[in-house]
JSON list of C-alpha atoms and ligand atoms in Angstrom, two decimals:
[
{"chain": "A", "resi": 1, "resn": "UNK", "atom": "CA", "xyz": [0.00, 0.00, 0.00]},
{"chain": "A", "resi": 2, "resn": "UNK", "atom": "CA", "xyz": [0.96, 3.66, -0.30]},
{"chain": "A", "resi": 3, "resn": "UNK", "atom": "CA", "xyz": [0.56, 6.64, 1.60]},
{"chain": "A", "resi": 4, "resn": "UNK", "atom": "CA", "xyz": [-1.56, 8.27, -1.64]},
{"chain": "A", "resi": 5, "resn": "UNK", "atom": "CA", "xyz": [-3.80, 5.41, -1.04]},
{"chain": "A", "resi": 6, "resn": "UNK", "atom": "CA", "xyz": [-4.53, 5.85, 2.20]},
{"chain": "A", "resi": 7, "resn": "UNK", "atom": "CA", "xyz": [-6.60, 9.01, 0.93]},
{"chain": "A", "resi": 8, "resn": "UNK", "atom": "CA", "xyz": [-5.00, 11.44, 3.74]},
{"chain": "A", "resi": 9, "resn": "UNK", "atom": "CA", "xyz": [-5.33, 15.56, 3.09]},
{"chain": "A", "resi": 10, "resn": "UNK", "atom": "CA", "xyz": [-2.60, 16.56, 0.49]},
{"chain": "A", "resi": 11, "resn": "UNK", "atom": "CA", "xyz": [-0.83, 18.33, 3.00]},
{"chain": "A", "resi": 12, "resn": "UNK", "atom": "CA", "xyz": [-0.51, 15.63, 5.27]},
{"chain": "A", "resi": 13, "resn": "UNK", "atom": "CA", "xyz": [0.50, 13.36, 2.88]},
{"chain": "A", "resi": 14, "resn": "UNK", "atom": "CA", "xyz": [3.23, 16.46, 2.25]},
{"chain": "A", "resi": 15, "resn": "UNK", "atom": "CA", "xyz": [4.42, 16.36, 5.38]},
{"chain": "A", "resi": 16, "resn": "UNK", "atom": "CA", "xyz": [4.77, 12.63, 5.67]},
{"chain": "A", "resi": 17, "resn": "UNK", "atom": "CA", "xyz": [7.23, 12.68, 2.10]},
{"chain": "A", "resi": 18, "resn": "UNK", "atom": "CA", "xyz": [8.90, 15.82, 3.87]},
{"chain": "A", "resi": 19, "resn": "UNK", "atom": "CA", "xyz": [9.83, 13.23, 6.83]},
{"chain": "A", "resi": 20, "resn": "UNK", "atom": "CA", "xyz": [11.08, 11.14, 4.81]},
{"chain": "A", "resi": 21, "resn": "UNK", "atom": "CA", "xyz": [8.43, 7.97, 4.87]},
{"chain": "A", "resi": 22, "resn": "UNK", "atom": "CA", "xyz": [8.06, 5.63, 1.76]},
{"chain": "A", "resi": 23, "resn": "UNK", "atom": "CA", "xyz": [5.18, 4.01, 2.58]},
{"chain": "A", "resi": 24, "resn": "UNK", "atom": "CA", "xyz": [2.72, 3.26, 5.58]},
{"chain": "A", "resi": 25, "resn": "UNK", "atom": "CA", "xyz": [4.22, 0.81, 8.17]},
{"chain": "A", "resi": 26, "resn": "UNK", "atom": "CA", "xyz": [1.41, -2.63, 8.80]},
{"chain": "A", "resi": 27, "resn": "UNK", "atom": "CA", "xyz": [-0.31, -0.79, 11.83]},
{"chain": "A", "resi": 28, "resn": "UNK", "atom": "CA", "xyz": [-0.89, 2.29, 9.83]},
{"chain": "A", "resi": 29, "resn": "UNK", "atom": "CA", "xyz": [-2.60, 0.49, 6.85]},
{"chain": "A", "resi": 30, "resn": "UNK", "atom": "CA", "xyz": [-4.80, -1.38, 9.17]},
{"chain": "A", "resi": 31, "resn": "UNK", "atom": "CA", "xyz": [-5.47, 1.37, 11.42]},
{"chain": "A", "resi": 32, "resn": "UNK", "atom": "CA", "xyz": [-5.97, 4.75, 9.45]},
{"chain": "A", "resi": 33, "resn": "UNK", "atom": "CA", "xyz": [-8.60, 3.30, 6.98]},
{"chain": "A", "resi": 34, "resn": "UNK", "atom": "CA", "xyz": [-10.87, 2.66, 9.97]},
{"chain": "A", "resi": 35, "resn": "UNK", "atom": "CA", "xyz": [-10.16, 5.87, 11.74]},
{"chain": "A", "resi": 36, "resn": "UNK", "atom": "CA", "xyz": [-10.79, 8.10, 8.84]},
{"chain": "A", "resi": 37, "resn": "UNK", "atom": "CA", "xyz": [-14.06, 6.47, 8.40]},
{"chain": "A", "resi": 38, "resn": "UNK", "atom": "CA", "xyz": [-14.58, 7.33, 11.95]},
{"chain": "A", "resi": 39, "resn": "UNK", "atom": "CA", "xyz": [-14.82, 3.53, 13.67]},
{"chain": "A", "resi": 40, "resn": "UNK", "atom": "CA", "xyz": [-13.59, 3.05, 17.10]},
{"chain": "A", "resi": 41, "resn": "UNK", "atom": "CA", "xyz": [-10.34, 0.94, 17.11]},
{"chain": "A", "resi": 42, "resn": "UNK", "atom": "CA", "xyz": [-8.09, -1.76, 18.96]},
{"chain": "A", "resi": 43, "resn": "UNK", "atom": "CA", "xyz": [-5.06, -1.49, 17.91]},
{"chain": "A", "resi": 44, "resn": "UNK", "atom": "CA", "xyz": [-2.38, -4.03, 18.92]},
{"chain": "A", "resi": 45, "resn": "UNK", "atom": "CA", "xyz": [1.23, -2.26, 18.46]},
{"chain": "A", "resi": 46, "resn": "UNK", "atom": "CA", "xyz": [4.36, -1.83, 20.00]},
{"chain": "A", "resi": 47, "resn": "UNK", "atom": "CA", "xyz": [6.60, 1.34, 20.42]},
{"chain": "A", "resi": 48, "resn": "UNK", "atom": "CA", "xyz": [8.72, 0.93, 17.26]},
{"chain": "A", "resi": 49, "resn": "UNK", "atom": "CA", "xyz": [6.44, -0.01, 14.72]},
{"chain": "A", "resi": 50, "resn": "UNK", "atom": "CA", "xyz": [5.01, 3.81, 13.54]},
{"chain": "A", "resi": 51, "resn": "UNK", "atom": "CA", "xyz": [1.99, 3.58, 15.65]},
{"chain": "A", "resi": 52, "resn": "UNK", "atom": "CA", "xyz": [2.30, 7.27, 16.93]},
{"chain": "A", "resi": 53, "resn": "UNK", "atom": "CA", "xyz": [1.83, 7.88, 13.15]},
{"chain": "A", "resi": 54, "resn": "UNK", "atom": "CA", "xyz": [-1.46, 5.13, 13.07]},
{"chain": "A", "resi": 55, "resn": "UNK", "atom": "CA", "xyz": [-3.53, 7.14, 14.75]},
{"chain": "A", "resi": 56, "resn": "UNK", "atom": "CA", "xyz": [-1.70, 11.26, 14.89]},
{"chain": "A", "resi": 57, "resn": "UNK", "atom": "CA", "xyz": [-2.30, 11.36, 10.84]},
{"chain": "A", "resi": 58, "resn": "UNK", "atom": "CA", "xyz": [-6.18, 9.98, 10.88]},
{"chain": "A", "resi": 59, "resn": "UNK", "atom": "CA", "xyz": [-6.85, 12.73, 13.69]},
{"chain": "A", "resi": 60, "resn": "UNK", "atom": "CA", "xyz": [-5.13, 15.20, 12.19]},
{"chain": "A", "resi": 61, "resn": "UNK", "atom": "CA", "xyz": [-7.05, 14.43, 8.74]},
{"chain": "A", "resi": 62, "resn": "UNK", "atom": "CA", "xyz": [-10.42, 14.82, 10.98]},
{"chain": "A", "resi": 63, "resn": "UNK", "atom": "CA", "xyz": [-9.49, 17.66, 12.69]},
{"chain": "A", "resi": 64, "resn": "UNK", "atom": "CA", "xyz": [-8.30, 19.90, 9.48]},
{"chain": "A", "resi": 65, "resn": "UNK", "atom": "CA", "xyz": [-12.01, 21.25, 9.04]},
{"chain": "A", "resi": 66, "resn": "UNK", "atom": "CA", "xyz": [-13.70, 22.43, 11.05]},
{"chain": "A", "resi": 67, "resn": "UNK", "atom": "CA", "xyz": [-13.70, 25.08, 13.75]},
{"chain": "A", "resi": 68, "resn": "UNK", "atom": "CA", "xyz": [-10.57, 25.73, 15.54]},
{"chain": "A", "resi": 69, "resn": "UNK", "atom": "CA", "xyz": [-9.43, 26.32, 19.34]},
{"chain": "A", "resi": 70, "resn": "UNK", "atom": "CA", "xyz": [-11.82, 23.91, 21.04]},
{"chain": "A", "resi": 71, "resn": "UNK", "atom": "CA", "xyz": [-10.51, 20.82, 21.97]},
{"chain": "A", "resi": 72, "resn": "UNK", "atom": "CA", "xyz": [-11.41, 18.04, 19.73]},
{"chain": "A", "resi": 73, "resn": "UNK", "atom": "CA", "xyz": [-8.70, 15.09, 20.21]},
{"chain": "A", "resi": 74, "resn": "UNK", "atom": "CA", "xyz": [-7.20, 14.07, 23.67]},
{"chain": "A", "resi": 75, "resn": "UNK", "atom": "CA", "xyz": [-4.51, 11.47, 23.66]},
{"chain": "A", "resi": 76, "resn": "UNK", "atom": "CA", "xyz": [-3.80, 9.69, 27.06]},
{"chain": "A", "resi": 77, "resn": "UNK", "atom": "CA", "xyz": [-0.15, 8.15, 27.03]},
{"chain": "A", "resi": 78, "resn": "UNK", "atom": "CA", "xyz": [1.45, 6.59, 30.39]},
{"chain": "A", "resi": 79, "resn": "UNK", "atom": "CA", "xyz": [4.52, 8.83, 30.21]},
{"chain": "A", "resi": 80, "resn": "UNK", "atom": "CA", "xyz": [5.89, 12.05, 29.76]},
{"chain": "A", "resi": 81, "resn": "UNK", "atom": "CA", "xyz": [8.21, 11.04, 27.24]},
{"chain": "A", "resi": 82, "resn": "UNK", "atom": "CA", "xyz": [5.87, 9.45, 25.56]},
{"chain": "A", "resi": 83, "resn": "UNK", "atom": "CA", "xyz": [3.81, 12.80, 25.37]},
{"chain": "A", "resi": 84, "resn": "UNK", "atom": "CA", "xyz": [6.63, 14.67, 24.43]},
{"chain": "A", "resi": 85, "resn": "UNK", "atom": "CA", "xyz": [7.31, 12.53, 21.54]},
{"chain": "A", "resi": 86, "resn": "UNK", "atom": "CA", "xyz": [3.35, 12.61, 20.17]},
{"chain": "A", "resi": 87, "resn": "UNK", "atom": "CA", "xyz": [3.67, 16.25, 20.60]},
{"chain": "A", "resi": 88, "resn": "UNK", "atom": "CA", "xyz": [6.58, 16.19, 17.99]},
{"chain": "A", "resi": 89, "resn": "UNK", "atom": "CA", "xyz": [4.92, 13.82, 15.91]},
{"chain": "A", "resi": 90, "resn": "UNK", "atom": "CA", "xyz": [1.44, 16.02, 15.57]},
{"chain": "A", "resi": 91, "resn": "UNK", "atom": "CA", "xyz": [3.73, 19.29, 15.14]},
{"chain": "A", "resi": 92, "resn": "UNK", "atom": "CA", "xyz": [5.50, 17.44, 12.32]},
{"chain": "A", "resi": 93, "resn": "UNK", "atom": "CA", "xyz": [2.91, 15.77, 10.30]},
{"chain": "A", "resi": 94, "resn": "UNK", "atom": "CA", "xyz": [0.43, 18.98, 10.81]},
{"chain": "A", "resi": 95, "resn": "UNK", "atom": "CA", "xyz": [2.99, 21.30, 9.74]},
{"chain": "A", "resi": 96, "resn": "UNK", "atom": "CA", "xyz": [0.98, 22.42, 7.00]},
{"chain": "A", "resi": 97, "resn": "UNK", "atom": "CA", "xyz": [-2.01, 22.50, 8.91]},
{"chain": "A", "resi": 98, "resn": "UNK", "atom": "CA", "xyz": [-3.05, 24.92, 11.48]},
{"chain": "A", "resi": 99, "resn": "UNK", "atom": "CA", "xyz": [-3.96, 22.95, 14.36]},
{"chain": "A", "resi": 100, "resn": "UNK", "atom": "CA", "xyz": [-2.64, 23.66, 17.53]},
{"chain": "A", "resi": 101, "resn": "UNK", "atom": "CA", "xyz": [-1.81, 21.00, 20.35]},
{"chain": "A", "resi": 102, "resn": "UNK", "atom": "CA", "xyz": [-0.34, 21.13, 23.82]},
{"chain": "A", "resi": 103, "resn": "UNK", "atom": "CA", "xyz": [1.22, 18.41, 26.12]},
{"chain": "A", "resi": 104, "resn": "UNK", "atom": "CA", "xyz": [0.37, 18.27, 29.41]},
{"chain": "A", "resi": 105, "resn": "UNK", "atom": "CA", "xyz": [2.81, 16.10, 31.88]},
{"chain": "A", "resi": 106, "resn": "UNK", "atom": "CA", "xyz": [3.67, 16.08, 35.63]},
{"chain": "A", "resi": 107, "resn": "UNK", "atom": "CA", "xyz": [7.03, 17.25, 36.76]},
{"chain": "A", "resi": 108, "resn": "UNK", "atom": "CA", "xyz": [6.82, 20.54, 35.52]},
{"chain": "A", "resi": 109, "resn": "UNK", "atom": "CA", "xyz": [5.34, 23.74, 36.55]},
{"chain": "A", "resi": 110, "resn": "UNK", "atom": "CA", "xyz": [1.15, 24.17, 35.95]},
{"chain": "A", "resi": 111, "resn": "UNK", "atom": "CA", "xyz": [1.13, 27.89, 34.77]},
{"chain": "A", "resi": 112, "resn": "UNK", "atom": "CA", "xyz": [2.70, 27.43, 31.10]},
{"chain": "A", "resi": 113, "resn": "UNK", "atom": "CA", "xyz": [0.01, 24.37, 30.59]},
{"chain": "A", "resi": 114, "resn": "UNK", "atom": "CA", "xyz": [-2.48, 26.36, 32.23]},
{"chain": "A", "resi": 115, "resn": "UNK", "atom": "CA", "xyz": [-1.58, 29.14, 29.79]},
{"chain": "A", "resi": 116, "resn": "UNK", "atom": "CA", "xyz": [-1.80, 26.86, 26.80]},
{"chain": "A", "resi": 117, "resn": "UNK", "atom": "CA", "xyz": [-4.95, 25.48, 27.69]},
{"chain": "A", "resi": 118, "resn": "UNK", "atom": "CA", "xyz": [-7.13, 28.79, 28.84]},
{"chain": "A", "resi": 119, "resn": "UNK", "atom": "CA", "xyz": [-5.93, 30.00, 25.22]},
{"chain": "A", "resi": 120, "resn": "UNK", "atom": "CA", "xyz": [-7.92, 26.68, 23.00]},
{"chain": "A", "resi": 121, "resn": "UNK", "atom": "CA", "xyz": [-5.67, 24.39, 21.52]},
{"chain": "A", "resi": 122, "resn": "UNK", "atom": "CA", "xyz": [-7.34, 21.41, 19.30]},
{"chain": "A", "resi": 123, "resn": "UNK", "atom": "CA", "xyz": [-5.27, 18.46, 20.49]},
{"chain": "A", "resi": 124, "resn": "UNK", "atom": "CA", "xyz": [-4.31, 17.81, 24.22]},
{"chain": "A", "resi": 125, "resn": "UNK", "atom": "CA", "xyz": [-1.89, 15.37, 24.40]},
{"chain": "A", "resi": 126, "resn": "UNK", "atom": "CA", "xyz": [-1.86, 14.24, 28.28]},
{"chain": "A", "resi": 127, "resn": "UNK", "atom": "CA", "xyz": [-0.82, 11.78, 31.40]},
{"chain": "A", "resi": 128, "resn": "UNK", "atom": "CA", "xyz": [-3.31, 10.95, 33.31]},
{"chain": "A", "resi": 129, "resn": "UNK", "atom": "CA", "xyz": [-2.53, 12.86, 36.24]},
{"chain": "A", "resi": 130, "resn": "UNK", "atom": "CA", "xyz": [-1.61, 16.24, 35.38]},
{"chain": "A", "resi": 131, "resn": "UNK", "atom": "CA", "xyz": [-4.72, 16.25, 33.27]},
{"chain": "A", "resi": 132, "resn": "UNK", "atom": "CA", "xyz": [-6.74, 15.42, 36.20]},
{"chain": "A", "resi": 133, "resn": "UNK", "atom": "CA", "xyz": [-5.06, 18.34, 37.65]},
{"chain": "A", "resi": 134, "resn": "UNK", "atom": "CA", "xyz": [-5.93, 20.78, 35.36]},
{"chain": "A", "resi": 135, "resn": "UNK", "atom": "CA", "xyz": [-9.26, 19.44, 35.29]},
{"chain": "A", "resi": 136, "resn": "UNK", "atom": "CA", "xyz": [-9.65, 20.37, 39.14]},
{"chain": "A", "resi": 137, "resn": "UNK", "atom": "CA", "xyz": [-8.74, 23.47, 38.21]},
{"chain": "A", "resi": 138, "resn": "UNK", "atom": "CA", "xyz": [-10.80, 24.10, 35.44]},
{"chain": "A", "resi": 139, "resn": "UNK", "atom": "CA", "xyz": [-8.15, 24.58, 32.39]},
{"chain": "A", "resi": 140, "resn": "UNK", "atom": "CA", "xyz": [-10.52, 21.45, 30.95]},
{"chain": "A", "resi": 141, "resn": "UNK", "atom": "CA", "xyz": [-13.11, 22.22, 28.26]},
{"chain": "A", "resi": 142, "resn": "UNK", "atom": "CA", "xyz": [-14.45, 18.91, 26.82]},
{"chain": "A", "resi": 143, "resn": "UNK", "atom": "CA", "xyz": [-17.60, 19.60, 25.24]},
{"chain": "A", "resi": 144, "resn": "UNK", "atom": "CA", "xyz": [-16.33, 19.50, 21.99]},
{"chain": "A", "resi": 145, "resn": "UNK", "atom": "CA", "xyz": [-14.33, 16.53, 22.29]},
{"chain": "A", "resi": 146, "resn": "UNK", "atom": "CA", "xyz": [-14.56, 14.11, 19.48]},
{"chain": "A", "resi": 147, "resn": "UNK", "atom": "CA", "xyz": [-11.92, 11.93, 19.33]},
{"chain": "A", "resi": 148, "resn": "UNK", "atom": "CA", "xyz": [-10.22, 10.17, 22.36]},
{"chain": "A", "resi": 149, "resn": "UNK", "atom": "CA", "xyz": [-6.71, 7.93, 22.21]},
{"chain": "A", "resi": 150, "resn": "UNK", "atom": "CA", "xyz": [-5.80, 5.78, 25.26]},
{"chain": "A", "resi": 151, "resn": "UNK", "atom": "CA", "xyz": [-1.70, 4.96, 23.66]},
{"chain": "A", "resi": 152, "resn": "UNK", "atom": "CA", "xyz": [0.00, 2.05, 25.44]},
{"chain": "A", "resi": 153, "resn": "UNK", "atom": "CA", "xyz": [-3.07, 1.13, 27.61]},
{"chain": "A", "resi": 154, "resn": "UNK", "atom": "CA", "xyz": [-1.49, -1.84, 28.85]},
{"chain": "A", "resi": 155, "resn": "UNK", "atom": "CA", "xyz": [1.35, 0.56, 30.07]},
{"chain": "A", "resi": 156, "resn": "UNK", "atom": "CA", "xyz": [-1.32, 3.04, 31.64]},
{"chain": "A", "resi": 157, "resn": "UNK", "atom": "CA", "xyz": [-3.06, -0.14, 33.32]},
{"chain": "A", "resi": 158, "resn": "UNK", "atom": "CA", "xyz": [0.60, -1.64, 34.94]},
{"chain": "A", "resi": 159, "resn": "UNK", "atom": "CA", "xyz": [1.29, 1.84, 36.11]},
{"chain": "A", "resi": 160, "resn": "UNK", "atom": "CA", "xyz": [-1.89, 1.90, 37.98]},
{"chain": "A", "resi": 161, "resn": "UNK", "atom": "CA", "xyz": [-3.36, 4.83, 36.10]},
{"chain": "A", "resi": 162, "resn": "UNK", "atom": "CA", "xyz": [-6.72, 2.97, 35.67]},
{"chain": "A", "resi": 163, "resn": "UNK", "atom": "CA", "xyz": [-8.54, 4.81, 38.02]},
{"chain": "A", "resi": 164, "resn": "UNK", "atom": "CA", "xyz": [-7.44, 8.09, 36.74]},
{"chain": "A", "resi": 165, "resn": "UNK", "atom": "CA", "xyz": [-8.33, 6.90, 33.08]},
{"chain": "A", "resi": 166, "resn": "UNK", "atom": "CA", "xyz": [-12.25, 6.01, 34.37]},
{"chain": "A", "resi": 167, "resn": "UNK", "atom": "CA", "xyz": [-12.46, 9.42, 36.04]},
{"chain": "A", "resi": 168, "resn": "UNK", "atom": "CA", "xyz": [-11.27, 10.86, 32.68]},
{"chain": "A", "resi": 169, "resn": "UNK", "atom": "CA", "xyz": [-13.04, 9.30, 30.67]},
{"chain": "A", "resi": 170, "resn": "UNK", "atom": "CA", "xyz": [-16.47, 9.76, 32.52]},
{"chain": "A", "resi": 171, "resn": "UNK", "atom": "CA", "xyz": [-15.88, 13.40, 32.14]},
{"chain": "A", "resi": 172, "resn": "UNK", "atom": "CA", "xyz": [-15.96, 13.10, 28.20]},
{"chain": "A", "resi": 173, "resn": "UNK", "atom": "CA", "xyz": [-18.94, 13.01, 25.73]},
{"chain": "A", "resi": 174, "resn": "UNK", "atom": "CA", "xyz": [-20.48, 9.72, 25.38]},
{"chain": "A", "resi": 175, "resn": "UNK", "atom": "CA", "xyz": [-20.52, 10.12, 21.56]},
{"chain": "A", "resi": 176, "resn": "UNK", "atom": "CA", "xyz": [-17.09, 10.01, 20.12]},
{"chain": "A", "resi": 177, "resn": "UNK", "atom": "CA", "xyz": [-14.89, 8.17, 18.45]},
{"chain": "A", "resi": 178, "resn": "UNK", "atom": "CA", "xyz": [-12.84, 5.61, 20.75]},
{"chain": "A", "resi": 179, "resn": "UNK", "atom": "CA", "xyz": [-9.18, 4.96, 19.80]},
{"chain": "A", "resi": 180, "resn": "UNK", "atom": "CA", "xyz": [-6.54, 1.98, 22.13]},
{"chain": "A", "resi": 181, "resn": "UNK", "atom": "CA", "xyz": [-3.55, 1.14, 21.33]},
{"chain": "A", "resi": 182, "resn": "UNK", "atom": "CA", "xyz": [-1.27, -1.93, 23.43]},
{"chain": "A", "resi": 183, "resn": "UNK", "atom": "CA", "xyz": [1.01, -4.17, 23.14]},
{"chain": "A", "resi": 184, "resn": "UNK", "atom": "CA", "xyz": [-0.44, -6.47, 24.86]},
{"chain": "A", "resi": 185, "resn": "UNK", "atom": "CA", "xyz": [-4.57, -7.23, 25.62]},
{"chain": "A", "resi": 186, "resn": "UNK", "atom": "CA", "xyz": [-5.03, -8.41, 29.43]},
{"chain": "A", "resi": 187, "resn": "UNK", "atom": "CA", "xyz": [-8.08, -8.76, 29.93]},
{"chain": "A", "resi": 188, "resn": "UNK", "atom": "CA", "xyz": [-9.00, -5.60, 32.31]},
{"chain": "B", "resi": 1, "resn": "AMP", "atom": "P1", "xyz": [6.51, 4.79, 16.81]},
{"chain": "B", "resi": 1, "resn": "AMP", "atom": "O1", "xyz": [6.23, 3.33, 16.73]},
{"chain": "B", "resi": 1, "resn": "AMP", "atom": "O2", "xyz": [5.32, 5.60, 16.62]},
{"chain": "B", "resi": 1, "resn": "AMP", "atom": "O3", "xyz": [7.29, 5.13, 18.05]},
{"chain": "B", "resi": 1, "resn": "AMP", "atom": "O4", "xyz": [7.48, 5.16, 15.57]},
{"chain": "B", "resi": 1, "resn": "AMP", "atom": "C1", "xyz": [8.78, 4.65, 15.44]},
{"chain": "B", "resi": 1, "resn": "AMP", "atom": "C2", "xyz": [9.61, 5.42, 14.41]},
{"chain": "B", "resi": 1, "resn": "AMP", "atom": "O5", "xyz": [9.19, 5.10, 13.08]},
{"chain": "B", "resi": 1, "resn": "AMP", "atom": "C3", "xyz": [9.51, 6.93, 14.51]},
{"chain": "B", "resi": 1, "resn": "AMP", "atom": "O6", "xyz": [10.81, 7.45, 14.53]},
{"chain": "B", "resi": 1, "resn": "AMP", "atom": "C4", "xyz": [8.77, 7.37, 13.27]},
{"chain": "B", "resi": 1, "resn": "AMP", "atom": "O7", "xyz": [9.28, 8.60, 12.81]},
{"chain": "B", "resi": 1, "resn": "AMP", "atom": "C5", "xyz": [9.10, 6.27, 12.28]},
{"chain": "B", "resi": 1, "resn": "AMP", "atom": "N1", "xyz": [8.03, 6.02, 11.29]},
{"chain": "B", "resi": 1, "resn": "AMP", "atom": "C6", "xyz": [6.69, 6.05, 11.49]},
{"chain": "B", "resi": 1, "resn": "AMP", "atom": "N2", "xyz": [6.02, 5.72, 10.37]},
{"chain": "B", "resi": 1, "resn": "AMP", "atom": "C7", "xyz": [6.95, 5.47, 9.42]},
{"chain": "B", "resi": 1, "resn": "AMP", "atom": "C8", "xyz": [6.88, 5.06, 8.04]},
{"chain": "B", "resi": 1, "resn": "AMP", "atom": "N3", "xyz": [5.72, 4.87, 7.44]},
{"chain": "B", "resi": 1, "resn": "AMP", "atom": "N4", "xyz": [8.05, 4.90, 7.38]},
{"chain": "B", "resi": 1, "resn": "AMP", "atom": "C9", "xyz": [9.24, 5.09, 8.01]},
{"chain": "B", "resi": 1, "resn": "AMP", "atom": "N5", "xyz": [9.38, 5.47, 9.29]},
{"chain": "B", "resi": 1, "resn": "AMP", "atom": "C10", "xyz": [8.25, 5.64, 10.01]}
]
């Protein structure tokens, strides 16, 4: 398969050539077909095999229309670096987009996230925690929420961030599209 046939905006599909990618890795031709068409998805990936990619360029192709500065994707992710690295990932492929996304991890100070968040940004990328956090606070505005990504859910779940995850995830929309991603699939 190619990345022309995956049917992704023109400049996404730019900014995928511009990072040098030949063609879509397995995960992303089984995943991005179903997330365009907007079906919730398992996805059963390791770090390593372009899965940041799987589901940033589908959201990214969702999120190009449409109005801007309400938050529309969150992604939950076990770690900070993990954040930090689908933060990179959304500012590269959406380079010719103008979608704006912030990360949101513990172990750093609350007023630049606060900041970033009181001003509308599209994508939140987040660790369970500090979101909850800033949801206390109420830096949280998910009423336009469309699209939510729980990334390395078996990580989240060994790290005990399960609780945190329910709480978040009762505070979204009920309608929306549904998007996990593991290595592995225990049963909880
Ligand atoms: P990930 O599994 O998301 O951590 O991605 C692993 C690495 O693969 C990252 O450095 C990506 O930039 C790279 N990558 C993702 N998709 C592709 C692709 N289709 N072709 C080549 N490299 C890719």
């Amino acid at each position: 398969m190619t990345f022309t046939e995956l049917s992704l905006a023109p400049e996404i599909e730019r900014a995928v050539r511009e990072a040098g990618y030949e063609a879509p890795t397995p995960i992303q031709e089984g995943a991005i077909p179903g997330i365009i068409a907007g079906r919730d998805l398992i996805g059963c990936a390791q770090t390593g095999t372009g899965k940041t990619a799987a589901f940033t360029l589908p959201i990214l192709h969702r999120l190009r229309a449409g109005a801007r500065g309400r938050l529309r994707a969150l992604i939950l992710t076990p770690t900070r670096e993990l954040a930090l690295q689908i933060g990179e990932a959304l500012r590269a492929y959406g380079r010719h987009l103008r979608l704006d996304s912030a990360v949101v991890h513990g172990g750093v100070g609350h007023s630049p996230q606060e900041e970033k968040l009181r001003r509308g940004v599209d994508i939140v990328v987040a660790t369970p925690g500090r979101l909850l956090d800033h949801m206390g606070r109420g830096y949280v505005d998910f009423r336009s929420l469309e699209v939510l990504v729980l990334d390395e859910a078996d990580r989240m779940l060994d790290m005990g961030f399960i609780h945190d995850v329910r709480r978040i995830v009762g505070a979204l929309p009920a309608r929306r599209q549904t998007l996990m991603f593991s290595a592995t699939m225990p049963d909880e």
